[in-house]
Coordinates of C-alpha atoms in Angstrom, one line a residue:
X24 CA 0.0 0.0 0.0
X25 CA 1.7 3.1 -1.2
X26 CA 1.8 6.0 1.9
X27 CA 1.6 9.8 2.0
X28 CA 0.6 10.5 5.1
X29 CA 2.6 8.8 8.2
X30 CA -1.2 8.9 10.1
X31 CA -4.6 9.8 9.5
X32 CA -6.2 10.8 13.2
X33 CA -10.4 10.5 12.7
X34 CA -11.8 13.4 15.0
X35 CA -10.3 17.0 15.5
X36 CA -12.2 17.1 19.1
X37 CA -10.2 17.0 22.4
X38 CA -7.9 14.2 21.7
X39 CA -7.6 14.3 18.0
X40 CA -6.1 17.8 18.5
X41 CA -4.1 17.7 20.8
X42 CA -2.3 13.9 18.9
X43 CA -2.4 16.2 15.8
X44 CA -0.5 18.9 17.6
X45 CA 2.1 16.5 18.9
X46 CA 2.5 14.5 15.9
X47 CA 3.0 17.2 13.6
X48 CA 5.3 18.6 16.4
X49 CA 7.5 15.5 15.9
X50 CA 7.8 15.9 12.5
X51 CA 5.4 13.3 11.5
X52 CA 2.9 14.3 8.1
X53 CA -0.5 14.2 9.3
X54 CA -4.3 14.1 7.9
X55 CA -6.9 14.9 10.8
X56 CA -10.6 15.1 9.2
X57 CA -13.6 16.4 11.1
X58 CA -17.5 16.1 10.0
X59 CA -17.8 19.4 11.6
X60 CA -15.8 22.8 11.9
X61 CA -13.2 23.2 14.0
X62 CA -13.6 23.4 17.7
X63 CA -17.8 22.7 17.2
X64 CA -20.1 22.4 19.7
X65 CA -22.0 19.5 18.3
X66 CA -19.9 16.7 20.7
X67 CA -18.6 16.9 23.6
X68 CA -15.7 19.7 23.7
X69 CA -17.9 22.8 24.0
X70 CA -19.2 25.1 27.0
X71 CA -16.4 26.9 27.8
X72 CA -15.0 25.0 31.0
X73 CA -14.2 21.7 32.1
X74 CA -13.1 20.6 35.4
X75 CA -9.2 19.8 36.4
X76 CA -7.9 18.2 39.5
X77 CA -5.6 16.2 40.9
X78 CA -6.6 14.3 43.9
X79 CA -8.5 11.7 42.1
X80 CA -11.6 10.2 43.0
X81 CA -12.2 7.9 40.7
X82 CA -8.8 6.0 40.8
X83 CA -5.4 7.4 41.8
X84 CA -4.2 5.5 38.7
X85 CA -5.0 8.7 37.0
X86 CA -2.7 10.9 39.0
X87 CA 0.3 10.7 37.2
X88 CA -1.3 11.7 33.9
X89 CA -3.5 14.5 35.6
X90 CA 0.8 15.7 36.5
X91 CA 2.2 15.2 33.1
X92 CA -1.0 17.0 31.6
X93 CA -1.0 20.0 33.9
X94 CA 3.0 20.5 32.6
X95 CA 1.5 19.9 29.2
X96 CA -1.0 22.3 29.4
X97 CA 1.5 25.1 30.8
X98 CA 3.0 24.1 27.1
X99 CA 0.5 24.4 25.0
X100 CA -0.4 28.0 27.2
X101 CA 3.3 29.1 26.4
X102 CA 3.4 28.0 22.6
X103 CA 0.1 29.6 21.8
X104 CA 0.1 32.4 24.1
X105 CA -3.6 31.8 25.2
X106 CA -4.9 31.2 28.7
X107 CA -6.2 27.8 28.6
X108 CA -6.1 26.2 32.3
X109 CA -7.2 28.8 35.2
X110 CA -6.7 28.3 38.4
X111 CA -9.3 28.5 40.9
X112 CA -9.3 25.9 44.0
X113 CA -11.1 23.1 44.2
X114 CA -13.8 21.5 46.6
X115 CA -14.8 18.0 46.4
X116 CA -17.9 17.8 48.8
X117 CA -20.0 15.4 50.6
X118 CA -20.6 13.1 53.0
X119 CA -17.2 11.5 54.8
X120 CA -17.9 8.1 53.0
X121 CA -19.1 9.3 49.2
X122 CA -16.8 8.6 46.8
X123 CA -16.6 12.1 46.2
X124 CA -14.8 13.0 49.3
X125 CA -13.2 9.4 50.4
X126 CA -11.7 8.4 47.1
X127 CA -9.9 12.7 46.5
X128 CA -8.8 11.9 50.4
X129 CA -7.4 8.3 49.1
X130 CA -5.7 9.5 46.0
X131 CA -4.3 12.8 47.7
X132 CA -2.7 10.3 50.3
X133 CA -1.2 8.2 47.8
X134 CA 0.6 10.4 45.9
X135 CA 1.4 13.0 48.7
X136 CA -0.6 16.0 47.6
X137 CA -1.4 18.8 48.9
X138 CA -5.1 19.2 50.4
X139 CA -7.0 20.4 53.5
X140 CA -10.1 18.6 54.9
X141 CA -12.7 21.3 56.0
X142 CA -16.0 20.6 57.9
X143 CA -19.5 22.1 57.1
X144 CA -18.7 25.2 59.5
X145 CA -15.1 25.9 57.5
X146 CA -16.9 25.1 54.1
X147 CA -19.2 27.6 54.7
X148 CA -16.9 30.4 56.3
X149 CA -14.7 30.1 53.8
X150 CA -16.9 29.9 50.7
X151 CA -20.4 31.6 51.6
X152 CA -22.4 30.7 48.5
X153 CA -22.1 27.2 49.8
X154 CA -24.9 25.7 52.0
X155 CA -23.6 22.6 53.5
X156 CA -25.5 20.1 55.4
X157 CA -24.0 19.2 59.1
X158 CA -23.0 16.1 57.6
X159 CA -20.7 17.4 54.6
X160 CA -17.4 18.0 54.3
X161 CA -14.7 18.6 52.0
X162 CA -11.3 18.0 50.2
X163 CA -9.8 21.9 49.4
X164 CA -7.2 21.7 47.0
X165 CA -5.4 24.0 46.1
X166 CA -4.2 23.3 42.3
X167 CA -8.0 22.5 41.3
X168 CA -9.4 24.9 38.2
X169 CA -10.9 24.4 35.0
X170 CA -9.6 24.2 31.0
X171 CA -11.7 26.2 28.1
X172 CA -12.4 23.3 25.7
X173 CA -13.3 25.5 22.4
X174 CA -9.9 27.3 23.1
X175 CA -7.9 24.3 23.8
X176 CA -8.9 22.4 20.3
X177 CA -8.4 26.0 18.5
X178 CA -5.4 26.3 20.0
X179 CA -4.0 22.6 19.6
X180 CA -5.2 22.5 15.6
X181 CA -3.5 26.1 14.8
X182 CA -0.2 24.9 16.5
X183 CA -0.8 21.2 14.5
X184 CA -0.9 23.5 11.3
X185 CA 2.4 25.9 11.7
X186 CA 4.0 22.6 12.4
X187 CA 2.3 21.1 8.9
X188 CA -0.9 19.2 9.6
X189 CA -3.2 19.3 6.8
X190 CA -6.5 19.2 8.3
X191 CA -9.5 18.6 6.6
X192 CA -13.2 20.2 7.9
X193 CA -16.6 19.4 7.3
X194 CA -15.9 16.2 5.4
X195 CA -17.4 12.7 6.9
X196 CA -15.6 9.7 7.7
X197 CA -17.6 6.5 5.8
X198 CA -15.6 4.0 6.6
X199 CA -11.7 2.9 7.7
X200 CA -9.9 0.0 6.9
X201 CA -6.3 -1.8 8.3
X202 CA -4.3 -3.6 6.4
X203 CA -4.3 -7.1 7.3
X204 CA -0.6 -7.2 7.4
X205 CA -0.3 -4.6 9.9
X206 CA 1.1 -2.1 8.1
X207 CA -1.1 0.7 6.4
X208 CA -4.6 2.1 6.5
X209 CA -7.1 3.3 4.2
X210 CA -9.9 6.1 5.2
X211 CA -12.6 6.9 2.6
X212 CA -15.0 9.9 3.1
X213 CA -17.6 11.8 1.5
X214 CA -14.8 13.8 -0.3
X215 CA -12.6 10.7 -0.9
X216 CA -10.1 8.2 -0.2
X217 CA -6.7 8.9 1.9
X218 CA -4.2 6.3 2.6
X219 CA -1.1 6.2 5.7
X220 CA 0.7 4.2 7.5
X221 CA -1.1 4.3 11.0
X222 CA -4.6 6.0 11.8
X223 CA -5.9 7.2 15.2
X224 CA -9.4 6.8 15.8
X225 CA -10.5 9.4 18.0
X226 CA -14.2 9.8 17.2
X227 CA -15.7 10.6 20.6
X228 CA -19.6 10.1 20.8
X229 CA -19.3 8.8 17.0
X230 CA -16.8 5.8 18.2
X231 CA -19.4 3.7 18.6
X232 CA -20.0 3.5 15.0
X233 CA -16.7 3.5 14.2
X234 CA -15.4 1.1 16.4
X235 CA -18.0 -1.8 16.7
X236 CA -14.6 -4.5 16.0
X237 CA -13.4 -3.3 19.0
X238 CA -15.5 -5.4 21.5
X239 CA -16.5 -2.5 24.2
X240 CA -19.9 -1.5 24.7
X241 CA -19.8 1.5 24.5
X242 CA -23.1 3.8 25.0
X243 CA -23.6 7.5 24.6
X244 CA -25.5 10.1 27.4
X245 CA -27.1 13.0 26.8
X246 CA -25.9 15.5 29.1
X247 CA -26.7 19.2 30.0
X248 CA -24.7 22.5 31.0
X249 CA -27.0 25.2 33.0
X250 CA -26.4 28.4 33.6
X251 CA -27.8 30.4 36.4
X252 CA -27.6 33.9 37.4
X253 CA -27.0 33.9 41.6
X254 CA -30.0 36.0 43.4
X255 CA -27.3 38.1 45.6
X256 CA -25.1 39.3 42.4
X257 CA -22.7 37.4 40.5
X258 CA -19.6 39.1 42.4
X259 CA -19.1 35.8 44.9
X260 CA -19.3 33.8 42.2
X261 CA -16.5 35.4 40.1
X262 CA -13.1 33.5 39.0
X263 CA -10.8 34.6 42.5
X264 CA -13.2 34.2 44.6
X265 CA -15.3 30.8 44.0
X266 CA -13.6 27.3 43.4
X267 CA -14.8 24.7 41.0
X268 CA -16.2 21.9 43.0
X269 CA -18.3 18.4 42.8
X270 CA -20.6 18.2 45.3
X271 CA -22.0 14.7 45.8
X272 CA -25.6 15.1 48.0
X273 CA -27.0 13.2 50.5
X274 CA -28.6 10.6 47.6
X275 CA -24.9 10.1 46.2
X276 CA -26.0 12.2 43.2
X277 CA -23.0 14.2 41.9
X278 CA -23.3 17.9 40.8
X279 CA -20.3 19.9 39.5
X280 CA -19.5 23.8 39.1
X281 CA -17.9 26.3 37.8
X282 CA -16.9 30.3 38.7
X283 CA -18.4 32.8 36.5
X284 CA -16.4 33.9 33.8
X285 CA -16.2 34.9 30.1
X286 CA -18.4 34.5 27.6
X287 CA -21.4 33.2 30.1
X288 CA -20.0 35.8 32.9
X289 CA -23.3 37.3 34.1
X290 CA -24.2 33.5 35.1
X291 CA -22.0 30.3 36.7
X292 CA -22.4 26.6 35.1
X293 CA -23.5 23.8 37.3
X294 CA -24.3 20.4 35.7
X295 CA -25.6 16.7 37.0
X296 CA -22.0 14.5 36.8
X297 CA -24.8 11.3 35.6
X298 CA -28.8 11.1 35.1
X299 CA -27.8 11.0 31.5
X300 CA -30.3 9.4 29.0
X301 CA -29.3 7.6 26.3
X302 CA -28.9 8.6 23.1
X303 CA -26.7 8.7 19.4
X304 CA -25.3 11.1 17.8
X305 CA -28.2 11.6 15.5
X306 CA -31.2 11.4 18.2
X307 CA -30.1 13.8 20.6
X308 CA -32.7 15.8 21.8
X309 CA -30.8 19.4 21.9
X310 CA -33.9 21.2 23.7
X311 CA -33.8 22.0 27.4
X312 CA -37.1 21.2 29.1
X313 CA -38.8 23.1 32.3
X314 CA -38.7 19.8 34.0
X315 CA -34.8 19.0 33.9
X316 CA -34.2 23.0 34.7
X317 CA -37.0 22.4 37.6
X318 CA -34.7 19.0 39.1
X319 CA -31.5 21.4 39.3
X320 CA -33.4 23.5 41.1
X321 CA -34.0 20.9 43.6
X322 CA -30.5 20.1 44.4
X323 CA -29.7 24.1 43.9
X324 CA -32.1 25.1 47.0
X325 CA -30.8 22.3 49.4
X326 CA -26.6 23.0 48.9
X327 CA -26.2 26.7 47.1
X328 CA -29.2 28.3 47.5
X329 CA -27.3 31.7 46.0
X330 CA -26.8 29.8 42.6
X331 CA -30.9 29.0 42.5
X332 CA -31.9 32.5 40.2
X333 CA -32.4 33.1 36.8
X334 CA -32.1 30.4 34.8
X335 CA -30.0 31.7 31.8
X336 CA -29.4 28.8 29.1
X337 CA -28.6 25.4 28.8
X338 CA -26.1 23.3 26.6
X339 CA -26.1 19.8 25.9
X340 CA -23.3 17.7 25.3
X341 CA -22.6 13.9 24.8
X342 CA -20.7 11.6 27.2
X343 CA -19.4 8.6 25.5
X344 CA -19.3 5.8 28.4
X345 CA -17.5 2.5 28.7
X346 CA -18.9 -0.3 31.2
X347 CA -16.3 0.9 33.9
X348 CA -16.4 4.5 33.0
X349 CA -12.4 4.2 32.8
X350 CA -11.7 5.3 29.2
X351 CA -9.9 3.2 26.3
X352 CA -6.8 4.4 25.0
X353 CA -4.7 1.6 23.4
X354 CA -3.7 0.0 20.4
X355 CA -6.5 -1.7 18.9
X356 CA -6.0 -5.5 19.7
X357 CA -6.4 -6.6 15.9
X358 CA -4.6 -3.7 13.9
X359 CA -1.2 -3.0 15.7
X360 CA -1.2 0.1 13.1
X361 CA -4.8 1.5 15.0
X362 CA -4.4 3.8 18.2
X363 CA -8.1 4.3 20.0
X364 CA -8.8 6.9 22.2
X365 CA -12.8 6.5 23.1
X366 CA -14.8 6.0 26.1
X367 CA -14.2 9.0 28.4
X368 CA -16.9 8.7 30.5
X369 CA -17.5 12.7 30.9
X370 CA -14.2 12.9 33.0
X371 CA -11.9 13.2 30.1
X372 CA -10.8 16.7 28.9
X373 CA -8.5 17.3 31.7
X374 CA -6.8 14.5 30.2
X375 CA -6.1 15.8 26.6
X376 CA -3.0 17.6 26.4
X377 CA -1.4 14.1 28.0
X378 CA -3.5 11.7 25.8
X379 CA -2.4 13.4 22.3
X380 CA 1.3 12.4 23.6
X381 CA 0.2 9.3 24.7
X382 CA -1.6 8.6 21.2
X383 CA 1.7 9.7 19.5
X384 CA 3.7 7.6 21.4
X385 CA 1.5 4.8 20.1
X386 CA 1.7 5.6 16.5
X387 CA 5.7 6.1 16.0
X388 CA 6.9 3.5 18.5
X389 CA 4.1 1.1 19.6
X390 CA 4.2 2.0 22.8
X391 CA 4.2 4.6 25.4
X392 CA 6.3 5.0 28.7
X393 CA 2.7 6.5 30.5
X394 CA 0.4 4.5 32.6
X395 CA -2.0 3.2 30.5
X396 CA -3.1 -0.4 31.7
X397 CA -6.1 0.5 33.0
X398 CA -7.5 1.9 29.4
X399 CA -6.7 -1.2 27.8
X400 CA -10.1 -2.8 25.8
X401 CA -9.0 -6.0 26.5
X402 CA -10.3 -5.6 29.8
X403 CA -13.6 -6.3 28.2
X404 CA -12.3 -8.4 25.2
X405 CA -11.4 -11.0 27.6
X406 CA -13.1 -11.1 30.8

């Protein structure tokens, strides 16, 4: 199979950027194509923030890439000379024995960082807007903040392109196929047919589609982002003075928050972490109903009753989940020249700046010095 690009990556979202910023970096020719414009707000990379942290609930595994991608993201701030990670503080709230608060505690301990444990009189001295029930408390940390998604694809695709990606908008993938040597890949779309030597598939909710060879189920959620303008001014709710946090309630669901700041700045973002509903791609309901805005308001009046005003606009987004909600970045088990990255569970963007090197790792030497064990697919291949 003759070759003129090195790799074709399949989705210009969170990961796909960021692989074809460091592969193009390396000096590796790369193709990324996207169905949609660049940075779009059709998937799940849209809405101005996502959450970063380091004391990790949901396994400490993740730590040392939540390390490597902070540094990564101080690059990427440097090269481009936008601000993409902001620093704000971090509260991980709830009762002693949620996973929320027990599983920050276990993966701060682990790998020795930096955190305080405050009780519901210190949570709300400290942070007013905050109504915590007697039996809450929280994990403070210091290092917590959020990354602006639309800026960090721009970014990562304009950097991909001084380096000499050629990346293609607004044409569809139809269909990919490996070479059954191991060696090569062929991609046609709506505009045509591209050959290389190694392809990564970074589709997000559209992986499903693209990756039913793979052997994981996985499913995509419907998701919302509200924004709410606070009853007592917006001023305590302003980046400086209000963390990010995930606040897990008394019925274990988990809630997570934002500061106010640009482009939404009269208003802050708060957003279920679950209570998803299933859906593709191409059934996703994009309308906000009085009912889902009503159920916020629920959870709003019991733990930041300031938050509970206005109700300024939603925007829906896509989780794609695996069974474990662990993601799945690996070779693919059949095609040693196929990287995946797919099934990040709604906990993924912090993670992008780290997964594009891990992903180019993949593609030029096979491997990757990163802990990745935990994202292999054969965990469900071969249970």
């Amino acid at each position: 199979m003759s070759t003129h690009y090195d790799v074709i990556i399949i989705g210009l979202g969170a990961m796909g950027s960021t692989a074809a910023y460091q592969l193009a970096k390396k000096g590796q020719r790369v193709l990324g194509i996207e169905q949609f414009g660049p940075a779009h707000d059709q998937g799940s990379s849209h809405g101005g923030s996502r959450i970063i942290r380091q004391s990790y609930f949901e396994d400490p595994a993740y730590v040392p890439l939540l390390l490597r991608a902070y540094e990564l993201w101080d690059k990427i701030e440097r090269e481009s000379g936008n601000e993409i990670l902001t620093i704000t503080g971090g509260l991980m709230l709830g009762p002693p024995e949620s996973l929320t608060v027990s599983g920050s505690i276990d993966s701060a301990k682990k790998w020795n960082l930096p955190y305080e444990i405050l009780e519901a009189n210190d949570i709300l001295k400290r942070f007013p807007t905050f109504s915590p029930s007697p039996q809450t408390i929280a994990l403070y940390e210091e290092k917590a903040g959020f990354v602006r998604p639309e800026l960090s694809v721009y970014s990562h695709l304009l950097q991909a392109e001084k380096y000499g990606a050629e990346l293609r908008f607004f044409e569809e993938v139809q269909s990919w196929e490996a070479h059954p040597s191991g060696e090569g890949v062929r991609v046609v779309t709506t505009n045509g047919m591209y050959e290389a030597g190694k392809i990564i598939i970074s589709a997000g909710a559209w992986a499903p589609q693209l990756l039913k060879e793979l052997g994981v189920n996985l499913q995509v959620e419907r998701h919302i982002q509200m924004f709410f303008e606070p009853t007592q001014g917006i001023d305590s709710f302003r980046v400086g003075k209000h963390p990010i946090y995930i606040w897990e309630a008394d019925d274990n669901v988990q809630l997570y928050g934002f500061p106010s700041h640009g482009l939404h700045a009269e208003g802050a973002k708060i957003a279920f972490f679950r209570k998803g509903k299933l859906c593709t791609p191409e059934s996703i309901d994009r309308n906000i109903y009085e009912e889902e805005v009503e159920m916020m308001r629920e959870y709003l009046a019991q733990g930041i009753p300031q938050l509970n005003g206005r109700f300024l606009q939603g925007k829906t987004c896509m989780y794609t989940n695996t069974p474990d909600e662990h993601f799945v970045v690996s070779l693919h088990p059949n095609h040693p020249q196929v990287a995946v990255a797919a099934g990040f569970s709604g906990h993924g963007f912090k993670f992008a700046s780290v997964v594009g090197e891990i992903l180019s790792d993949l593609v030029i030497k096979g491997e990757t010095d990163h802990p990745i064990d935990l994202f292999s697919p054969k965990r469900f291949i071969y249970q």
